Backbone as numpy.savetxt, mean C-alpha at the origin, in Angstrom:
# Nx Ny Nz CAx CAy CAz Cx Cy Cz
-3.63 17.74 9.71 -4.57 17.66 10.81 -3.86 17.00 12.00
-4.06 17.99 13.41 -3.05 17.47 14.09 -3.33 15.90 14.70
-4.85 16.01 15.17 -5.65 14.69 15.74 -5.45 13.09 14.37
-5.11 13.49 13.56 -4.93 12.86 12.57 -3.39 11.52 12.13
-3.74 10.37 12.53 -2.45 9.55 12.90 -1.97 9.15 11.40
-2.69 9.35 10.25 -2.31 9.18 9.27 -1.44 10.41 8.82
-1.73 11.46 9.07 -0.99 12.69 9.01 0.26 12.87 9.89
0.07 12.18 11.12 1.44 11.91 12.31 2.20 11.41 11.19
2.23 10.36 10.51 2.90 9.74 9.87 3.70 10.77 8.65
2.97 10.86 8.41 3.32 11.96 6.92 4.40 12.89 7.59
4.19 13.69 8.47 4.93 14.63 9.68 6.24 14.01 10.12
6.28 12.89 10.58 7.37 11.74 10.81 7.07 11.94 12.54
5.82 12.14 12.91 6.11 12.51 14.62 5.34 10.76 15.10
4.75 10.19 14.25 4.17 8.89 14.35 4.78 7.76 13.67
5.16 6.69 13.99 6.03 5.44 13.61 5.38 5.04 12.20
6.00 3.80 11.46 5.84 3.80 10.79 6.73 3.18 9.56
6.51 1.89 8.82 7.00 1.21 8.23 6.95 1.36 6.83
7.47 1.98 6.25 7.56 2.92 4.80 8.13 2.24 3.53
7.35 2.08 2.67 8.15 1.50 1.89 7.97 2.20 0.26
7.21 3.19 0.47 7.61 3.75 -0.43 6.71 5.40 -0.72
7.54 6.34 -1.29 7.05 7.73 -0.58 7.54 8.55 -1.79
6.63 9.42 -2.31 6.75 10.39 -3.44 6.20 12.15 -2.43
6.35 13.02 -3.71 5.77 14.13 -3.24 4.03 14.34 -2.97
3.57 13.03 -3.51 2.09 13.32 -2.75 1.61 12.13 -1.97
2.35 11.24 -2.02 1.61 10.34 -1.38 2.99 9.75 -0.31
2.53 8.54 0.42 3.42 7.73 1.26 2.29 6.40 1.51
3.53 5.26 1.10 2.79 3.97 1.21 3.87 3.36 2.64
3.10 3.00 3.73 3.65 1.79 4.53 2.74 0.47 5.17
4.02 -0.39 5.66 3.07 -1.36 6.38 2.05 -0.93 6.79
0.80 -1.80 6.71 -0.26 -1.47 8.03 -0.20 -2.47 9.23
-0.18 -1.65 10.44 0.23 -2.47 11.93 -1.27 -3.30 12.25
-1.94 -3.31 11.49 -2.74 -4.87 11.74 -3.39 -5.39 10.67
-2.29 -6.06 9.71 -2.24 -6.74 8.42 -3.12 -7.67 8.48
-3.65 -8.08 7.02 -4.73 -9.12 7.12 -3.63 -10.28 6.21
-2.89 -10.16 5.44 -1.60 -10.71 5.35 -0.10 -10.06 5.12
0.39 -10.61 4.69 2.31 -10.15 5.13 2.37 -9.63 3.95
2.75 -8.42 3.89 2.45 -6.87 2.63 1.24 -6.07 2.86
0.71 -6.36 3.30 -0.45 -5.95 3.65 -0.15 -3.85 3.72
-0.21 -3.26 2.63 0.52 -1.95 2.62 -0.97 -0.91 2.50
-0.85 0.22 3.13 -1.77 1.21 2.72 -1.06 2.65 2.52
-1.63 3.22 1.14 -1.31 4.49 0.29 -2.35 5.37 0.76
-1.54 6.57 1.03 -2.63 7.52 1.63 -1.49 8.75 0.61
-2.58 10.07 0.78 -1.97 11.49 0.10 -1.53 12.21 0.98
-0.24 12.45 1.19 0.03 13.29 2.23 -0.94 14.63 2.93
-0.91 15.13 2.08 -2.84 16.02 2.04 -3.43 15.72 2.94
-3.73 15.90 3.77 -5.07 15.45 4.81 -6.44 15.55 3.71
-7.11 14.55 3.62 -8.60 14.01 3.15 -9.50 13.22 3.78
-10.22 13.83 4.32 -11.25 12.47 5.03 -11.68 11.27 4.38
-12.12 11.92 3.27 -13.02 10.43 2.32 -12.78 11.44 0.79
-13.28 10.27 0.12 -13.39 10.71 -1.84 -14.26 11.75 -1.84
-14.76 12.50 -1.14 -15.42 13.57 -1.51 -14.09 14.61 -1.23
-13.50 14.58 -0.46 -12.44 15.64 -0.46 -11.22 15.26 -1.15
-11.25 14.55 -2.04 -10.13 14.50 -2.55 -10.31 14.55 -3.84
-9.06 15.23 -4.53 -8.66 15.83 -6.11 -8.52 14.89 -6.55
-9.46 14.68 -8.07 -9.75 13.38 -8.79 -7.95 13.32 -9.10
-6.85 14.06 -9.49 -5.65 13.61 -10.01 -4.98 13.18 -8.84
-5.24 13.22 -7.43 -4.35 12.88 -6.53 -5.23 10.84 -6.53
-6.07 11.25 -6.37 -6.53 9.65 -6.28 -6.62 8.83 -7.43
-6.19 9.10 -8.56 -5.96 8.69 -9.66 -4.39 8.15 -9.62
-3.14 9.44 -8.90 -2.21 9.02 -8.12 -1.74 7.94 -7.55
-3.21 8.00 -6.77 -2.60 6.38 -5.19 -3.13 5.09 -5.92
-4.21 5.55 -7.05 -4.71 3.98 -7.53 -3.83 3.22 -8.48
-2.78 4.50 -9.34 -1.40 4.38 -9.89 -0.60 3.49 -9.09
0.33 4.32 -8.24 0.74 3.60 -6.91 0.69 2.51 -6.46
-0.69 1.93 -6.18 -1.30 0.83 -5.84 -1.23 -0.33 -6.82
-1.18 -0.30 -8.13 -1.42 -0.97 -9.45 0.20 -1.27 -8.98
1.22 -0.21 -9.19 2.62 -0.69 -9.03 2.85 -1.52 -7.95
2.77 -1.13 -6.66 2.70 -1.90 -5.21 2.68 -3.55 -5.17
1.53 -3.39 -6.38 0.38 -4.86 -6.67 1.52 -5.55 -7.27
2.14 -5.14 -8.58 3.22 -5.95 -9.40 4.37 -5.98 -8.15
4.96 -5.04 -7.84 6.10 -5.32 -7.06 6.10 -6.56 -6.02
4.91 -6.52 -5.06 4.32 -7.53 -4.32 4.50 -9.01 -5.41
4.33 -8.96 -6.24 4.17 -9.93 -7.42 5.97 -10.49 -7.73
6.64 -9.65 -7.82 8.07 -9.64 -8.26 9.17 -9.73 -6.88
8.69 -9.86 -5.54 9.16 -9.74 -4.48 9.63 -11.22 -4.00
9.81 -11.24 -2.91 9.79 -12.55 -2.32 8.86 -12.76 -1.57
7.95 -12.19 -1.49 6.41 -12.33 -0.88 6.07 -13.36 -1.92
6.26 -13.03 -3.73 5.53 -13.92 -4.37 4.12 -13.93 -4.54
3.58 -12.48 -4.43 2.09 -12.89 -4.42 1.71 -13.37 -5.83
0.34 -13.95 -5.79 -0.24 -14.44 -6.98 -1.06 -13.10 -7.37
-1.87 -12.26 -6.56 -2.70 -11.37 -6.96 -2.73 -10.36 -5.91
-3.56 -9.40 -6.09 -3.74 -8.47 -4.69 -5.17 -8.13 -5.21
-5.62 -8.01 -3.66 -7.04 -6.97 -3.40 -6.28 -5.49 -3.18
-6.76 -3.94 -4.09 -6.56 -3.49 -3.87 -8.37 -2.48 -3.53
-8.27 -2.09 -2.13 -9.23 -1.89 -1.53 -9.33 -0.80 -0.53
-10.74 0.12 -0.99 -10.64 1.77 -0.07 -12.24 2.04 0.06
-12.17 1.87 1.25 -13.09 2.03 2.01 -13.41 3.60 2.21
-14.54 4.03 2.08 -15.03 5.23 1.94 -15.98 6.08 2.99
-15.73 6.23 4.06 -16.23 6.82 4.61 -16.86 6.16 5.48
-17.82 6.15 7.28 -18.07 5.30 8.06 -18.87 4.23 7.47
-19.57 4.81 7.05 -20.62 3.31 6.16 -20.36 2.25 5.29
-18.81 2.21 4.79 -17.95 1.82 3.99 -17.11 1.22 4.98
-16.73 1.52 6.28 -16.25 0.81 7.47 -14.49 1.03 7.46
-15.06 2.58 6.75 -13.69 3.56 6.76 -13.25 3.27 8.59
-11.91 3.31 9.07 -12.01 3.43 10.30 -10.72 4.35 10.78
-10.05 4.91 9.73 -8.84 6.13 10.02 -9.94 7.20 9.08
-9.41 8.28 9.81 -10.85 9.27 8.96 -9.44 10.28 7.88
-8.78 9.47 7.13 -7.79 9.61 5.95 -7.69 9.15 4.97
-8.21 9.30 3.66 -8.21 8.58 2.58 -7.11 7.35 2.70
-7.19 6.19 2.05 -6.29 5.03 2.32 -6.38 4.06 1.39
-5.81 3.88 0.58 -5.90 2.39 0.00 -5.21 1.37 0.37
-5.82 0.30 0.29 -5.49 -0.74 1.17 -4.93 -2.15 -0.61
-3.38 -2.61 -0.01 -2.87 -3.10 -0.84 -2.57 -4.43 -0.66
-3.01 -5.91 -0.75 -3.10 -6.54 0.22 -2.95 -8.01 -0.81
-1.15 -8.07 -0.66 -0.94 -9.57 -1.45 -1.88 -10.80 -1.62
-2.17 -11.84 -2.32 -2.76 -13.05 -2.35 -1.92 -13.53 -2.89
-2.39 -14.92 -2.41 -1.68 -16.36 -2.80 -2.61 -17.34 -3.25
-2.72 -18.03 -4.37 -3.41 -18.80 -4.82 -3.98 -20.10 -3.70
-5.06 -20.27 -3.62 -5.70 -21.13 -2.23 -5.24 -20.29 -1.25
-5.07 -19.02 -0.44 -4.97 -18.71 1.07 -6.05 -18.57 1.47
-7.42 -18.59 0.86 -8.39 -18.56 1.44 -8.86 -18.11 2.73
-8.13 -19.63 3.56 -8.32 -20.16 5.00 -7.61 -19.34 5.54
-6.00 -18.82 5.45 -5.18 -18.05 5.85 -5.69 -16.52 5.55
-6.25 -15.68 4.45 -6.76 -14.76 4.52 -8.20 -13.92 5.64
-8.82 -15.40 5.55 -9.90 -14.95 6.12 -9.32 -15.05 7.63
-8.47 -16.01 8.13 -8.06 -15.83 9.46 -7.18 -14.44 9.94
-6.92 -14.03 8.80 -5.48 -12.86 8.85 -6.51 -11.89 8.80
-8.27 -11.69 8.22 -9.12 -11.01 9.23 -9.58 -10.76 10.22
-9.62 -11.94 11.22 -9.87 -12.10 12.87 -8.16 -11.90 13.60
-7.02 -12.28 12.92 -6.13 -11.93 14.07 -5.35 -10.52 13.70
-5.26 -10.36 12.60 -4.51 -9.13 12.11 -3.27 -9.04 13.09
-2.20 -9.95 12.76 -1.03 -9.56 13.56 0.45 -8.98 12.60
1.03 -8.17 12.74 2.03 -8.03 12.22 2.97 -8.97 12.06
3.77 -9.11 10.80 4.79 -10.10 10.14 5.78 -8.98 10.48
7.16 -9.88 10.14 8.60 -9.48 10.17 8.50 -7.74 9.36
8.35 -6.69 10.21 7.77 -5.29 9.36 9.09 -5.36 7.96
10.19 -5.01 9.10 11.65 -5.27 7.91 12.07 -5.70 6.94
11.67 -7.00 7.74 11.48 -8.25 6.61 11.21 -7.76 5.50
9.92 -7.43 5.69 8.64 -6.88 4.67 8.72 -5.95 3.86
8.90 -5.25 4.40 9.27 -4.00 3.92 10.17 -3.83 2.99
11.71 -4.69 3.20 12.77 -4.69 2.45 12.15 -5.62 1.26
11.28 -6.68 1.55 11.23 -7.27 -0.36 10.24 -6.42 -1.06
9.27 -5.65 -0.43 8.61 -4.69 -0.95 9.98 -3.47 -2.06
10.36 -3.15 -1.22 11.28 -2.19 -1.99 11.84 -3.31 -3.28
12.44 -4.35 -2.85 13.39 -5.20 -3.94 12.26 -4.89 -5.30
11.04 -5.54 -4.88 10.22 -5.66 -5.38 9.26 -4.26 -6.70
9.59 -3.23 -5.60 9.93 -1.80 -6.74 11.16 -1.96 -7.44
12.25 -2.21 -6.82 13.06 -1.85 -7.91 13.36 -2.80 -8.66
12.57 -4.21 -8.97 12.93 -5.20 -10.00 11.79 -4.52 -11.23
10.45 -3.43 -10.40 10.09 -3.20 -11.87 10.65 -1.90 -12.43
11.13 -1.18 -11.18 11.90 -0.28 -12.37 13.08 -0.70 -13.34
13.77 -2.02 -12.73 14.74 -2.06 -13.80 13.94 -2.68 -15.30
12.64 -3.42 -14.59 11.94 -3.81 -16.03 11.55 -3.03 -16.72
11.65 -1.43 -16.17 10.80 -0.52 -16.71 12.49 0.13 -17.75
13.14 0.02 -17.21 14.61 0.23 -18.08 14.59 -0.23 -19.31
14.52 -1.88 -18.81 15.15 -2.32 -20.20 13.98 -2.13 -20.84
12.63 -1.81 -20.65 11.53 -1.86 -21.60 11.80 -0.73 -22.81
12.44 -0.01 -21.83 12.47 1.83 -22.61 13.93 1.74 -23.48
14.67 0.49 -23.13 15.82 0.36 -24.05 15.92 -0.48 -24.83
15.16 -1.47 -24.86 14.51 -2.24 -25.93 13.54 -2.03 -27.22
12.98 -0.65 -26.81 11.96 0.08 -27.36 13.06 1.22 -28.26
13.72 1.10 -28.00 15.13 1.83 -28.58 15.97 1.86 -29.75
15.99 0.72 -29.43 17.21 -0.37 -29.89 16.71 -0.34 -31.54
């Protein structure tokens, strides 16, 4: 969809802080984070909301998202937990009209810092970010190695 900035992205004609991208989906920064990882998974697919979308593709990004969550966990972000969160349509206070899950580190007590990182939503170091995100995939794929070679052995 051309009017579609989540789809710009997918296209590569719209910017965009990427940190991680398969054949159906693409996860990057979001440019007004409520904290630092703050990542959203969308299906390359153009979808407005869960009514247009194929129960195996969104079964996909909630996959995705579950991983995102540990990596965030195994990073130097350090999160303690994540909200992982998808807003459904205007009444749901959907506000890109593109399916999206929203992946969004915690820290044990940020409370005060979360709820403020709702009123200012400013972008962190994207790079920064971005790069322990990746570290952060690939410390569980190597856990995912030795799991499958331990299971071996």
């Amino acid at each position: 969809m051309k009017d579609c900035v989540f789809c710009c992205i997918v296209a590569g004609t719209a910017p965009a802080t990427k940190v991680y991208e398969d054949d159906t989906l693409c996860a990057f920064l979001d440019i007004r984070p409520i904290a630092r990882g703050h990542t959203l998974i969308i299906p390359k697919a153009h979808a407005t909301e869960l009514e247009d979308l194929d129960a195996d593709t969104g079964a996909h990004i909630f996959r995705a998202g579950h991983r995102l969550a540990l990596a965030m966990r195994r990073s130097t972000l350090a999160a303690d937990g994540a909200n992982l969160i998808m807003n459904d349509g205007k009444a749901a206070f959907q506000t890109v009209a593109h399916v999206h899950l929203h992946v969004i580190p915690r820290r044990n007590g940020d409370k005060l810092s979360f709820a403020k990182g709702f009123l200012l939503r400013r972008p962190h170091d994207l790079e920064g970010t971005a790069t322990a995100i990746r570290a952060g995939i690939a410390a569980l794929a190597t856990e995912d190695n030795d799991h499958v070679e331990g299971t071996q052995a």
